[in-house]
mmCIF file of C-alpha atoms in Angstrom:
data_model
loop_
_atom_site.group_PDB
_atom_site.id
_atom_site.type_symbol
_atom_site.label_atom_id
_atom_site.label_comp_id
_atom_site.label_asym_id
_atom_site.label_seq_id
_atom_site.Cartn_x
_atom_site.Cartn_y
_atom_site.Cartn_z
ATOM 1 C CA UNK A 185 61.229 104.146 112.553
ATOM 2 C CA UNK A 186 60.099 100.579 112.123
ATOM 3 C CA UNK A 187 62.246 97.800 114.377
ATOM 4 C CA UNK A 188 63.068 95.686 111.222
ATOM 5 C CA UNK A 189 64.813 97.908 108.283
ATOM 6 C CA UNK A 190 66.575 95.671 105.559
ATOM 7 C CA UNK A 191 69.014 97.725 103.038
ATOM 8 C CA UNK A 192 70.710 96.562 99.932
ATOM 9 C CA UNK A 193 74.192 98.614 99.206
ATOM 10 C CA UNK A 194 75.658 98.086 95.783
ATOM 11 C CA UNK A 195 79.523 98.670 95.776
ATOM 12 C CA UNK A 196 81.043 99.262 92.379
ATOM 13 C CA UNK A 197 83.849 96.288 91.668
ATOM 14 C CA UNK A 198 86.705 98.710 90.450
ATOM 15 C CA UNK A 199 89.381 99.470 92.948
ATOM 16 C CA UNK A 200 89.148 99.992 96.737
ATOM 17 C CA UNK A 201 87.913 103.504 96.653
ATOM 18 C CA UNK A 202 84.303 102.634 96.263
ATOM 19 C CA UNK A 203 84.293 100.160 99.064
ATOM 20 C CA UNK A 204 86.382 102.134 101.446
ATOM 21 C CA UNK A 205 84.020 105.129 101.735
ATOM 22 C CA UNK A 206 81.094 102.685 101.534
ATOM 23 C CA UNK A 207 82.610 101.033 104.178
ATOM 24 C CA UNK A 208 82.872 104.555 106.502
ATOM 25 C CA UNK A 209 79.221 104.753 105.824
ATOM 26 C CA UNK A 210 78.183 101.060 106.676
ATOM 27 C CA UNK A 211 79.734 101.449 110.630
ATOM 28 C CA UNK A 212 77.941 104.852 110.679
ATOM 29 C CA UNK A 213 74.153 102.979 109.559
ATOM 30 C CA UNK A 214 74.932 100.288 111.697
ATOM 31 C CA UNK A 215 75.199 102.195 114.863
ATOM 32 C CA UNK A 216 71.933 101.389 117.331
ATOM 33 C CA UNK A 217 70.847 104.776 116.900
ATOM 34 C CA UNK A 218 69.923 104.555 113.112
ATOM 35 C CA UNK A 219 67.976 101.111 113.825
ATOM 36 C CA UNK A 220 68.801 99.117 110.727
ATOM 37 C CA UNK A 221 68.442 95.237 111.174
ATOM 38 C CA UNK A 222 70.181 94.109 108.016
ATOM 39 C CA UNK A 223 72.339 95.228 105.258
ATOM 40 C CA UNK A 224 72.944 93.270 102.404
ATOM 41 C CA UNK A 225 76.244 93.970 100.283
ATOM 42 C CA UNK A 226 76.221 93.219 96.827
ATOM 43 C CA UNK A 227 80.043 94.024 95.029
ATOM 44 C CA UNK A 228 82.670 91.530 92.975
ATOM 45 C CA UNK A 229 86.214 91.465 93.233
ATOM 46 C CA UNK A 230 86.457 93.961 96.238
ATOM 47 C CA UNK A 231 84.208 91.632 98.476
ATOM 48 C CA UNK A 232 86.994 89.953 100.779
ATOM 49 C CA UNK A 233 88.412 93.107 101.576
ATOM 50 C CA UNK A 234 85.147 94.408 102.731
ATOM 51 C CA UNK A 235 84.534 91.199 104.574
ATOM 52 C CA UNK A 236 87.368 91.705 106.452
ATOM 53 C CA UNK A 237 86.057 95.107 107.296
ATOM 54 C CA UNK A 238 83.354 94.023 108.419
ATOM 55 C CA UNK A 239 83.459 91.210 109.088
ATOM 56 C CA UNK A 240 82.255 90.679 112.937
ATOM 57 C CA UNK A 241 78.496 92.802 112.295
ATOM 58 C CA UNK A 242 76.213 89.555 112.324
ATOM 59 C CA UNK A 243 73.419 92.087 110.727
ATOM 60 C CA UNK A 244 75.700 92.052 107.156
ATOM 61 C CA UNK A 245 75.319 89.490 104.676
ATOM 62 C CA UNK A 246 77.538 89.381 101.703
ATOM 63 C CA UNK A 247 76.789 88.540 97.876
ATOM 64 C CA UNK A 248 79.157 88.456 95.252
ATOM 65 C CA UNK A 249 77.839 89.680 92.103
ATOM 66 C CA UNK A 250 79.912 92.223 89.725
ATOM 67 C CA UNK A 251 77.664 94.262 87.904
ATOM 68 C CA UNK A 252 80.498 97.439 86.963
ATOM 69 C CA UNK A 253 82.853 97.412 84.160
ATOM 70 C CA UNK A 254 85.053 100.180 85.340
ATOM 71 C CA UNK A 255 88.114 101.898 83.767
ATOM 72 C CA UNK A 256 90.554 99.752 81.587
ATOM 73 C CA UNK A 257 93.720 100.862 81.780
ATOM 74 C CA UNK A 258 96.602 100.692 79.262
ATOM 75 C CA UNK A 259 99.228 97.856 80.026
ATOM 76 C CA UNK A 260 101.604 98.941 82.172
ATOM 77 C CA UNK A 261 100.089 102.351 82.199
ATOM 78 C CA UNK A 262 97.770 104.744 84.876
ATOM 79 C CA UNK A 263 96.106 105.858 81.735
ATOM 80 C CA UNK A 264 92.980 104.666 79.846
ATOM 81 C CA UNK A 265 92.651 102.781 77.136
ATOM 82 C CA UNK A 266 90.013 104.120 74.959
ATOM 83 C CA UNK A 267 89.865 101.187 72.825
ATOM 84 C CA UNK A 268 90.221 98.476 75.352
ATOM 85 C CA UNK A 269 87.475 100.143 77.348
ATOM 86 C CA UNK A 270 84.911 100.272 74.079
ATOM 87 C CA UNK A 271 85.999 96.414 72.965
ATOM 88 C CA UNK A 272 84.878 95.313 76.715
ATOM 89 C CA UNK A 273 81.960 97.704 76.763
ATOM 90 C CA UNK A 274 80.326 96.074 73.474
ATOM 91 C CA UNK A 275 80.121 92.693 75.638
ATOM 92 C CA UNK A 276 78.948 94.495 78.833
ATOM 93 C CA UNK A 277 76.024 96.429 76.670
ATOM 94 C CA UNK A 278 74.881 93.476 75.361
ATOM 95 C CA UNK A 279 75.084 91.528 78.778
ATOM 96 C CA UNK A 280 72.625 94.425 80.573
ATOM 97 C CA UNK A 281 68.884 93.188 80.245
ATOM 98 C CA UNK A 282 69.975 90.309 81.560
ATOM 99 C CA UNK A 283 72.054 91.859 84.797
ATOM 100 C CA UNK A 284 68.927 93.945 84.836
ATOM 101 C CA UNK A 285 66.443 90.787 85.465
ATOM 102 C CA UNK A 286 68.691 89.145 87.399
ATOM 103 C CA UNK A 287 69.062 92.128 90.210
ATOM 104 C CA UNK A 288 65.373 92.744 89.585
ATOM 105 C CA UNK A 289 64.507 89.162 90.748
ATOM 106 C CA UNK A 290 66.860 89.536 93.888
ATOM 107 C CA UNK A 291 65.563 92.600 95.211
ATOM 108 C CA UNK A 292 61.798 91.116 94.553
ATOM 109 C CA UNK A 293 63.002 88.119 96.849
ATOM 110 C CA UNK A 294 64.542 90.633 99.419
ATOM 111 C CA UNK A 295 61.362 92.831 99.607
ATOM 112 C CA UNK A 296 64.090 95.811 100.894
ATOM 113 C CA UNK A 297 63.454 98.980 102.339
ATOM 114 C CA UNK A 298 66.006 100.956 100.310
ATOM 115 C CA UNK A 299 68.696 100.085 97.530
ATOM 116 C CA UNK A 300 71.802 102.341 98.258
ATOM 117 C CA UNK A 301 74.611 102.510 95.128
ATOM 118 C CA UNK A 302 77.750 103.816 94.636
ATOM 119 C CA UNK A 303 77.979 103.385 91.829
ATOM 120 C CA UNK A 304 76.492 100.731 90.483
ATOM 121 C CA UNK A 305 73.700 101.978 87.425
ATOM 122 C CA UNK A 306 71.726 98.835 87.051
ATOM 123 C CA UNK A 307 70.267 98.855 90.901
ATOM 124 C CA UNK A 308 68.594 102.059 90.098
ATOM 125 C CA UNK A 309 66.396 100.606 87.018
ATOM 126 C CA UNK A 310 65.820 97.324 88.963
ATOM 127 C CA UNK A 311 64.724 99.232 91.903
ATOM 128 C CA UNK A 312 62.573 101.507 90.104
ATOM 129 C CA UNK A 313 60.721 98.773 88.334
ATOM 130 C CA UNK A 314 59.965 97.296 92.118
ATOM 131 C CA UNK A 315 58.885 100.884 93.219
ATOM 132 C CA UNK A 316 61.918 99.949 96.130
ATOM 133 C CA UNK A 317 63.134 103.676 97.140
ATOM 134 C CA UNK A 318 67.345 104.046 95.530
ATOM 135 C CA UNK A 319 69.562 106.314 96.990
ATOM 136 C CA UNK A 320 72.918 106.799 94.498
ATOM 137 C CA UNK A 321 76.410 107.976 96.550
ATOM 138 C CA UNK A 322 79.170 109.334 94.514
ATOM 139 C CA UNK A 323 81.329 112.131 92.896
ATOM 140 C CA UNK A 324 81.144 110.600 89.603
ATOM 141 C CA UNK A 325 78.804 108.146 87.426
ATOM 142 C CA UNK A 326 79.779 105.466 84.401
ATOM 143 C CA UNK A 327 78.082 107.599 82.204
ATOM 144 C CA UNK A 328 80.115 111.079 83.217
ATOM 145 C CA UNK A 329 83.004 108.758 83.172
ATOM 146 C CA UNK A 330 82.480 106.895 79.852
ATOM 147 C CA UNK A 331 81.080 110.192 78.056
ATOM 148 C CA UNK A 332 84.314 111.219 76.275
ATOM 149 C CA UNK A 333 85.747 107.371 75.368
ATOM 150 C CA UNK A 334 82.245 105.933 74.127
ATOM 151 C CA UNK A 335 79.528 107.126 71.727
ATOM 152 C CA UNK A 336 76.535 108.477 73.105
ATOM 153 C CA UNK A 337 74.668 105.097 71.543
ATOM 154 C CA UNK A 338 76.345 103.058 73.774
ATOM 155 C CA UNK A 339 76.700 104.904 76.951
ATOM 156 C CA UNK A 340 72.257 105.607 76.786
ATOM 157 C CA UNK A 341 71.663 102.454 78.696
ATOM 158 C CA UNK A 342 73.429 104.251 81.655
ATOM 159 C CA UNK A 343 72.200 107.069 81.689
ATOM 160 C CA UNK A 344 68.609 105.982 81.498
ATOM 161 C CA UNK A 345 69.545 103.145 84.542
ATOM 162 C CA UNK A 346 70.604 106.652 86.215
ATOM 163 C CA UNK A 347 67.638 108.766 85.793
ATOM 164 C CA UNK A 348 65.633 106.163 88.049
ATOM 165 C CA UNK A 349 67.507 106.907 90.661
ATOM 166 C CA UNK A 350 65.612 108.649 93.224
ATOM 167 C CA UNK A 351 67.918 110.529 95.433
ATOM 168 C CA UNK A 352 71.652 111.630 94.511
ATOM 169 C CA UNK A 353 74.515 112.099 97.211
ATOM 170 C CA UNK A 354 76.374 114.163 95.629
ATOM 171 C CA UNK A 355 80.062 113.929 96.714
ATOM 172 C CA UNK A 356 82.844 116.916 96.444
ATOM 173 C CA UNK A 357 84.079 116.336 92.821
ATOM 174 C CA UNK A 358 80.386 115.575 91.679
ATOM 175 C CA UNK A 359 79.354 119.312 90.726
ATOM 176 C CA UNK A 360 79.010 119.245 87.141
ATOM 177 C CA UNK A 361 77.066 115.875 87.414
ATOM 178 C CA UNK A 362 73.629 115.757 85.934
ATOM 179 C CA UNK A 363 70.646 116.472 88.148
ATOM 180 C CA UNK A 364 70.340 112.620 89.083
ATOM 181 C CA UNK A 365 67.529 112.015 91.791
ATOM 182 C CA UNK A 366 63.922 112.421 90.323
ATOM 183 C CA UNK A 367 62.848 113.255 94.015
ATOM 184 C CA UNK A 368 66.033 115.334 95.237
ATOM 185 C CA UNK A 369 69.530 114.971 97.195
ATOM 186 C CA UNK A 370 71.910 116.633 99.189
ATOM 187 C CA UNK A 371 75.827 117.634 99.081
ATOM 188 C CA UNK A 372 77.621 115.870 100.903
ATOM 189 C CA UNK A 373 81.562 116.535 102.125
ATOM 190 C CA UNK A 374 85.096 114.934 102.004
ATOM 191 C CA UNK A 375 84.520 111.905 104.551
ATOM 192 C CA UNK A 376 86.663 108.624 105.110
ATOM 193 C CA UNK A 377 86.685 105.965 107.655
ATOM 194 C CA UNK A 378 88.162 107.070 110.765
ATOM 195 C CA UNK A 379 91.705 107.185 112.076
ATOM 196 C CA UNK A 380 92.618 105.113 114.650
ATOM 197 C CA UNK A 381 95.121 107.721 116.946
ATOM 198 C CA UNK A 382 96.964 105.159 118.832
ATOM 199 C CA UNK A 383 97.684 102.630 115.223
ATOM 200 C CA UNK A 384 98.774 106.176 113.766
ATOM 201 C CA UNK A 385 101.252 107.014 116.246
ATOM 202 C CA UNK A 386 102.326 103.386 116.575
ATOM 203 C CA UNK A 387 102.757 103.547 112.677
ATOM 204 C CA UNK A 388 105.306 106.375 112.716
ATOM 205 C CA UNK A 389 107.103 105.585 115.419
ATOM 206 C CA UNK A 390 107.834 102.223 113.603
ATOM 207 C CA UNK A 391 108.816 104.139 110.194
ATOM 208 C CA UNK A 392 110.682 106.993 111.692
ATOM 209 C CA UNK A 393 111.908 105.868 114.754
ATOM 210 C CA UNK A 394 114.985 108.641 115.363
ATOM 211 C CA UNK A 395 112.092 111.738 113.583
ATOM 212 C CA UNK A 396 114.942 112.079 111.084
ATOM 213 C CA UNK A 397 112.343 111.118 107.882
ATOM 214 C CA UNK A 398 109.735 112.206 105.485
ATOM 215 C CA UNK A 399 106.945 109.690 105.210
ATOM 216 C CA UNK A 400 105.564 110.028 102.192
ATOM 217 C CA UNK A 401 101.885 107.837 101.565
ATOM 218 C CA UNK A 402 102.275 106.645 97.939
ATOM 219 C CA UNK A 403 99.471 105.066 96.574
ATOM 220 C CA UNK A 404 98.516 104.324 92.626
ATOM 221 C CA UNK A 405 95.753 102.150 93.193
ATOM 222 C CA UNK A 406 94.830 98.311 93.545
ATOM 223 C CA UNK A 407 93.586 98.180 90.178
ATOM 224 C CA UNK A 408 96.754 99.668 88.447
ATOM 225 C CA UNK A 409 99.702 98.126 87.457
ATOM 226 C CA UNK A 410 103.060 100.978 86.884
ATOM 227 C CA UNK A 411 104.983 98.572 85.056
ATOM 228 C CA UNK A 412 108.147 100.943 85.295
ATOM 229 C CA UNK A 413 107.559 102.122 89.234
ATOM 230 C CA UNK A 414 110.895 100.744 90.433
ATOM 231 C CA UNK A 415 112.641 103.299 88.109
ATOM 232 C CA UNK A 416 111.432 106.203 90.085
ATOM 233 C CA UNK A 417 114.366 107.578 91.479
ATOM 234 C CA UNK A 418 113.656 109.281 94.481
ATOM 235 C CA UNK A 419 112.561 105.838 95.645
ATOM 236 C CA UNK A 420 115.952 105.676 96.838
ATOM 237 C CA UNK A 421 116.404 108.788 98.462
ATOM 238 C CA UNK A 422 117.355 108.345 102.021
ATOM 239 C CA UNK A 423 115.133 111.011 103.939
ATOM 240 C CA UNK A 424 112.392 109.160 102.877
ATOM 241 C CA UNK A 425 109.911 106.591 103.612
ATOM 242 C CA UNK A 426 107.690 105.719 101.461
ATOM 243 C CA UNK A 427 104.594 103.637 102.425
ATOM 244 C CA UNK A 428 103.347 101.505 98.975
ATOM 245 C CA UNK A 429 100.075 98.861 98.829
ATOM 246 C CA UNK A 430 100.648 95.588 98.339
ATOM 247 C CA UNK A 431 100.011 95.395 95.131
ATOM 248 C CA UNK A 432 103.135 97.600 94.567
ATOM 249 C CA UNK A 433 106.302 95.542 93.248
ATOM 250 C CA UNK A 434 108.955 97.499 94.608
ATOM 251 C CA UNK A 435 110.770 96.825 97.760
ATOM 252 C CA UNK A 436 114.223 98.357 99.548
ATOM 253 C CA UNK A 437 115.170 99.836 102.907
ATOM 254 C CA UNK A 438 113.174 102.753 102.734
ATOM 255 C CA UNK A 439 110.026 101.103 101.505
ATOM 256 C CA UNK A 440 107.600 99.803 103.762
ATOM 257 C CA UNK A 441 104.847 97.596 101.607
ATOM 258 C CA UNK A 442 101.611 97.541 103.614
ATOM 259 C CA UNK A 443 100.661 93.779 104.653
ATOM 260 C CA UNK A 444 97.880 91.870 101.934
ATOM 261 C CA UNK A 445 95.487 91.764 104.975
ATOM 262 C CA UNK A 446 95.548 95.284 106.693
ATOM 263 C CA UNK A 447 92.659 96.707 106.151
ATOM 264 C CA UNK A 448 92.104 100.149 107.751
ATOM 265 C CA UNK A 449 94.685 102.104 105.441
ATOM 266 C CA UNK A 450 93.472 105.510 106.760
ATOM 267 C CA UNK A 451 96.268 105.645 109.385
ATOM 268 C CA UNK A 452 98.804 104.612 107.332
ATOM 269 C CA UNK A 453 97.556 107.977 105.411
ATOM 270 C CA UNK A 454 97.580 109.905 108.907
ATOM 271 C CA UNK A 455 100.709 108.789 109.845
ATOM 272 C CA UNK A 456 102.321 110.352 106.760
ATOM 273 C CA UNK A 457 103.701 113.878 105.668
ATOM 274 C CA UNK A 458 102.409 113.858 102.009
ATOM 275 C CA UNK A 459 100.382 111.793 99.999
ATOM 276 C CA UNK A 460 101.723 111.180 96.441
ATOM 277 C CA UNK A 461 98.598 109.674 94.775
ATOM 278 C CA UNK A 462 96.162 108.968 91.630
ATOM 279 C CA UNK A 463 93.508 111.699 92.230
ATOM 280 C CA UNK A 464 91.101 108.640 93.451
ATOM 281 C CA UNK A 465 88.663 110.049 95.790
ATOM 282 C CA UNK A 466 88.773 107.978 98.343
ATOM 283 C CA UNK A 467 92.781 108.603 98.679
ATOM 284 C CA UNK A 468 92.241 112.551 98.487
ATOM 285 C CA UNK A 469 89.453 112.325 101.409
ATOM 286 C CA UNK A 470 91.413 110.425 103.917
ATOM 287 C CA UNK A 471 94.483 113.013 102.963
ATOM 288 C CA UNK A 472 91.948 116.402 103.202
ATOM 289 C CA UNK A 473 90.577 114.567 106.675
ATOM 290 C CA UNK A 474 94.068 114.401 107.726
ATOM 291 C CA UNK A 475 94.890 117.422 106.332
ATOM 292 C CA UNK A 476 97.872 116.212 104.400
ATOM 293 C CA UNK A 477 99.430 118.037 101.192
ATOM 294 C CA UNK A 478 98.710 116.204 97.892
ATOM 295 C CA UNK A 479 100.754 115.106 94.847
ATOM 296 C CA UNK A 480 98.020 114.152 92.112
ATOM 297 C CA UNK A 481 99.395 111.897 89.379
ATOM 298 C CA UNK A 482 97.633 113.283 86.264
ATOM 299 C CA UNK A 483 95.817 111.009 83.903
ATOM 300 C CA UNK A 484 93.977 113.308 80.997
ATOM 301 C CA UNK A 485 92.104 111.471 79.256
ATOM 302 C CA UNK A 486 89.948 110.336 82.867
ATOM 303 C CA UNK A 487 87.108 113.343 83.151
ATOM 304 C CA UNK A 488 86.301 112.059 86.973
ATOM 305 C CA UNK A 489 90.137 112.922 87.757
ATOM 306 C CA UNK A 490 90.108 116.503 86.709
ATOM 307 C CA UNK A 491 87.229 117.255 88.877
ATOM 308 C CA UNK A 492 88.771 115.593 91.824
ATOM 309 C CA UNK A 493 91.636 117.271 91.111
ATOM 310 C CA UNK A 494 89.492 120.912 91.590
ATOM 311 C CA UNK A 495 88.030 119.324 94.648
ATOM 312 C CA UNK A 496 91.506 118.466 96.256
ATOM 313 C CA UNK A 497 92.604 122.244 95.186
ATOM 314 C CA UNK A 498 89.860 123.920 97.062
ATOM 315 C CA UNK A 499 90.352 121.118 100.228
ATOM 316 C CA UNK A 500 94.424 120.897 101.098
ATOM 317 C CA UNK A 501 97.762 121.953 99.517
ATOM 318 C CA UNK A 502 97.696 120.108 96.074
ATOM 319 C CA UNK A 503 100.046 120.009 92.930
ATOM 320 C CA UNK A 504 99.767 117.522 89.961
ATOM 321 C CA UNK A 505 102.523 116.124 87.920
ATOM 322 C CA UNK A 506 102.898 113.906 85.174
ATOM 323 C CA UNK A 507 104.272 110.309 85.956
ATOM 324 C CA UNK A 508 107.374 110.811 83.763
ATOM 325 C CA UNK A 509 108.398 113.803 85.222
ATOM 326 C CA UNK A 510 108.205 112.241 88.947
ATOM 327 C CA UNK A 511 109.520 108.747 87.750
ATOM 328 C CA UNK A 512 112.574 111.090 86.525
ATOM 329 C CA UNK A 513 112.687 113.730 89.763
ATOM 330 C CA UNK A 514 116.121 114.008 91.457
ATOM 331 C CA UNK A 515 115.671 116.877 93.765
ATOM 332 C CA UNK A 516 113.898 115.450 96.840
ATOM 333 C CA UNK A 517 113.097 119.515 98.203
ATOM 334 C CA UNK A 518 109.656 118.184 95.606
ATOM 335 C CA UNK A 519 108.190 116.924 98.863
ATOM 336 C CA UNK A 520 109.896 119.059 101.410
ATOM 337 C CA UNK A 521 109.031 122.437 99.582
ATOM 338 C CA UNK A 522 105.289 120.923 99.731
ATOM 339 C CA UNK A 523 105.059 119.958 103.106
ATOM 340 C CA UNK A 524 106.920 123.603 103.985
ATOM 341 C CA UNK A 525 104.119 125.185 101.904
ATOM 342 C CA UNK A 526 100.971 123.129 103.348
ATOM 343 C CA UNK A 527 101.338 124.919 106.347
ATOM 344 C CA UNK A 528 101.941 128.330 104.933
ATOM 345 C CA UNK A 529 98.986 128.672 102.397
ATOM 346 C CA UNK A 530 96.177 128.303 105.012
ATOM 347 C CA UNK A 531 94.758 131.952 103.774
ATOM 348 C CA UNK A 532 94.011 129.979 100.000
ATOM 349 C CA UNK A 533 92.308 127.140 101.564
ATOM 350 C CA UNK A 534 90.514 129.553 103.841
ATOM 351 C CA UNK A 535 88.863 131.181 100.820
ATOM 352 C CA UNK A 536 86.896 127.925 99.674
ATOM 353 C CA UNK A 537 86.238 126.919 103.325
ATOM 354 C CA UNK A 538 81.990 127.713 102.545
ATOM 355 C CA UNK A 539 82.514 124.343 99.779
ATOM 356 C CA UNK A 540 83.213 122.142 102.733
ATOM 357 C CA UNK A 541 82.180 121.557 107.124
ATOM 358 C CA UNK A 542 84.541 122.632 109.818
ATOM 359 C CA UNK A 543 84.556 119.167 110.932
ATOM 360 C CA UNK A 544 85.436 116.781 107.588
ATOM 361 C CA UNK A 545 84.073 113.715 109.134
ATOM 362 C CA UNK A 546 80.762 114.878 109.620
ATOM 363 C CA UNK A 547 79.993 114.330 106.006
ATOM 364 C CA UNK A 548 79.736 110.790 106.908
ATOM 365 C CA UNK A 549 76.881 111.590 109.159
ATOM 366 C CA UNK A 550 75.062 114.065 106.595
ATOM 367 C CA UNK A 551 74.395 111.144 104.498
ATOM 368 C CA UNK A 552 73.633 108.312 107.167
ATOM 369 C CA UNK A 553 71.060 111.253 108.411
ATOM 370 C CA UNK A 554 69.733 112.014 105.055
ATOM 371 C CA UNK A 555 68.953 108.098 104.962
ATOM 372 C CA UNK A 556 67.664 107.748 108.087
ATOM 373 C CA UNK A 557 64.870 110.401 107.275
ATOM 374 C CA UNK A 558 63.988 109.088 103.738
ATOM 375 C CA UNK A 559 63.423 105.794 105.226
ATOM 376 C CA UNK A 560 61.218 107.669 108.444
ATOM 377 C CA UNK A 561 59.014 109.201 105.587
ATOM 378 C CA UNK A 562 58.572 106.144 103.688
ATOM 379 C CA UNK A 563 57.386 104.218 106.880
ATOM 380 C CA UNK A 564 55.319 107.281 108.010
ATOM 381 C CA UNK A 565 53.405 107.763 104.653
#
């Protein structure tokens, strides 16, 4: 491999999800042994979180350019809002050609070696019109995701920045994608950024200091707002903990809000005894590599959440439930009768273990591997 390799990674600007497995990947490339000199990282809202993350590698440069609608969500809601998401759509279709030149121009400036995306779609056309290899990482795509909310008029500009993409990563969740990657891909599995052992332990010794507790991870998401969260009543249930994001309104003296500027939320996940979630994927990984149970807050009309939700099933112990009926729960043996199960319905798990590796963090390394050779053959031939 040459001694100079310069890679662009797209980050899609919805959520934390995206850039926290992103993120896992980045310290894996930048390790000496995969010889990468610079990586350039191209997301929107999301960007000071990932600076902070990274934010001692003198090899990473930042540039803050959103180029990703995302999901709109109802008010108040974890649902989408099929309307809301077309009405902001319109403007994004008609903004495209020119996100398209713009990118197209910055990559012709950067001359780089590869242009990784997850899940950005207008890197791939931009790429492809530079002949600059692309490399798409994800269990989902905008156009899977918009396919049931938008007419198939609309969503075409997606899916033909999609079929220039030249290799697909294709991440558990991601099986009924289309074949994406006109030269090939590989599957990848559940993979996170790792746990810190000695912040984990520190974590639950500060939560449960007298092992008396259930800690229970509960996580909706940076980009959702749960307008009637505080009226979930097991919130005030005294054998539990519950761990919440910042973002999270609530407060009392069994909730412990994670500070604005902690980054590496992975041990606050391995320092729980459940995970009460969204099914985003980057939540369900760092619970499957911990091998925590799952709660799954179902949201319908989202097609990328059922299919995480199959994932998870096949992965760890997993139930879903609909936010009303947890908002309204009064019987906290929920959780315990989970946590009690986890541990008894190895044999299930056991069936599906050929979908996913022994060791859940080597998916990480599958794909920094698979990247490391494309580049090899490009310089080679």
């Amino acid at each position: 491999m040459k001694s100079s390799l310069n890679l662009i990674f797209y980050i899609t600007d919805y959520g934390y999800g995206h850039a926290t497995r992103s993120i896992a990947l980045i310290r894996e490339l930048l390790r000496p042994k995969y010889n990468i000199s610079q990586i350039t990282i191209c997301s929107g809202k999301v960007l000071p979180f990932i600076k902070r993350s990274l934010q001692y590698d003198q090899r990473i440069n930042f540039r803050e350019q959103a180029l990703d609608l995302g999901y709109v969500h109802e008010s108040g809601s974890i649902d989408l809002s099929s309307s809301l998401l077309q009405e902001r759509y319109v403007y994004y279709h008609y903004s495209f050609s020119s996100m398209v030149s713009m990118e197209r121009a910055f990559l012709a400036l950067q001359k780089p070696d590869m242009v990784l995306s997850d899940i950005s779609p207008i890197p791939f056309l931009a790429a492809s019109q530079l002949n600059v290899i692309s490399v798409g990482i994800s269990n989902f795509t905008w156009y899977t995701a918009y396919e049931e909310a938008l007419t198939p008029e609309l969503i075409q500009l997606l899916e033909q920045c999609y079929r220039c993409m030249d290799y697909f990563v294709r991440l558990p969740g991601g099986k009924t994608e289309p074949d994406w990657g006109v030269r090939g891909g590989i599957v990848a599995d559940f993979y996170c950024r790792r746990v810190d052992s000695t912040e984990m332990k520190r974590i639950r010794s500060q939560l449960d200091p007298f092992k008396n507790k259930t800690i229970i991870f509960f996580a909706i998401g940076m980009g959702v707002d749960l307008s009637d969260i505080s009226k979930m009543k097991l919130l005030k249930h005294e054998k539990f903990v519950f761990i919440v994001s910042c973002n999270m309104e609530i407060s009392g003296q069994n909730i412990f809000n994670i500070e604005k500027n902690y980054t590496e939320t992975q041990n606050f996940v391995a320092a729980s005894d459940i995970v009460v979630t969204k099914p985003g994927w980057s939540t369900i990984s760092e619970a499957v590599v911990s091998h925590k149970p799952l709660v799954l807050l179902e949201r319908g009309n989202i097609p990328e959440d059922r299919r995480n939700i199959t994932a998870a099933w096949h992965a760890t112990k997993t139930v879903t439930i609909q936010w009303d009926e947890l908002r309204d729960m009064e019987d906290p043996n929920f959780f315990e009768g989970m946590i009690i199960s986890c541990d008894s319905e190895n044999d299930e798990i056991e069936n599906h273990k050929s979908f996913y590796s022994e060791d859940r963090r080597s998916g990480v390394n599958v794909i920094a591997e698979f990247i490391e050779s494309l580049l090899d053959f490009r310089i080679t031939t």
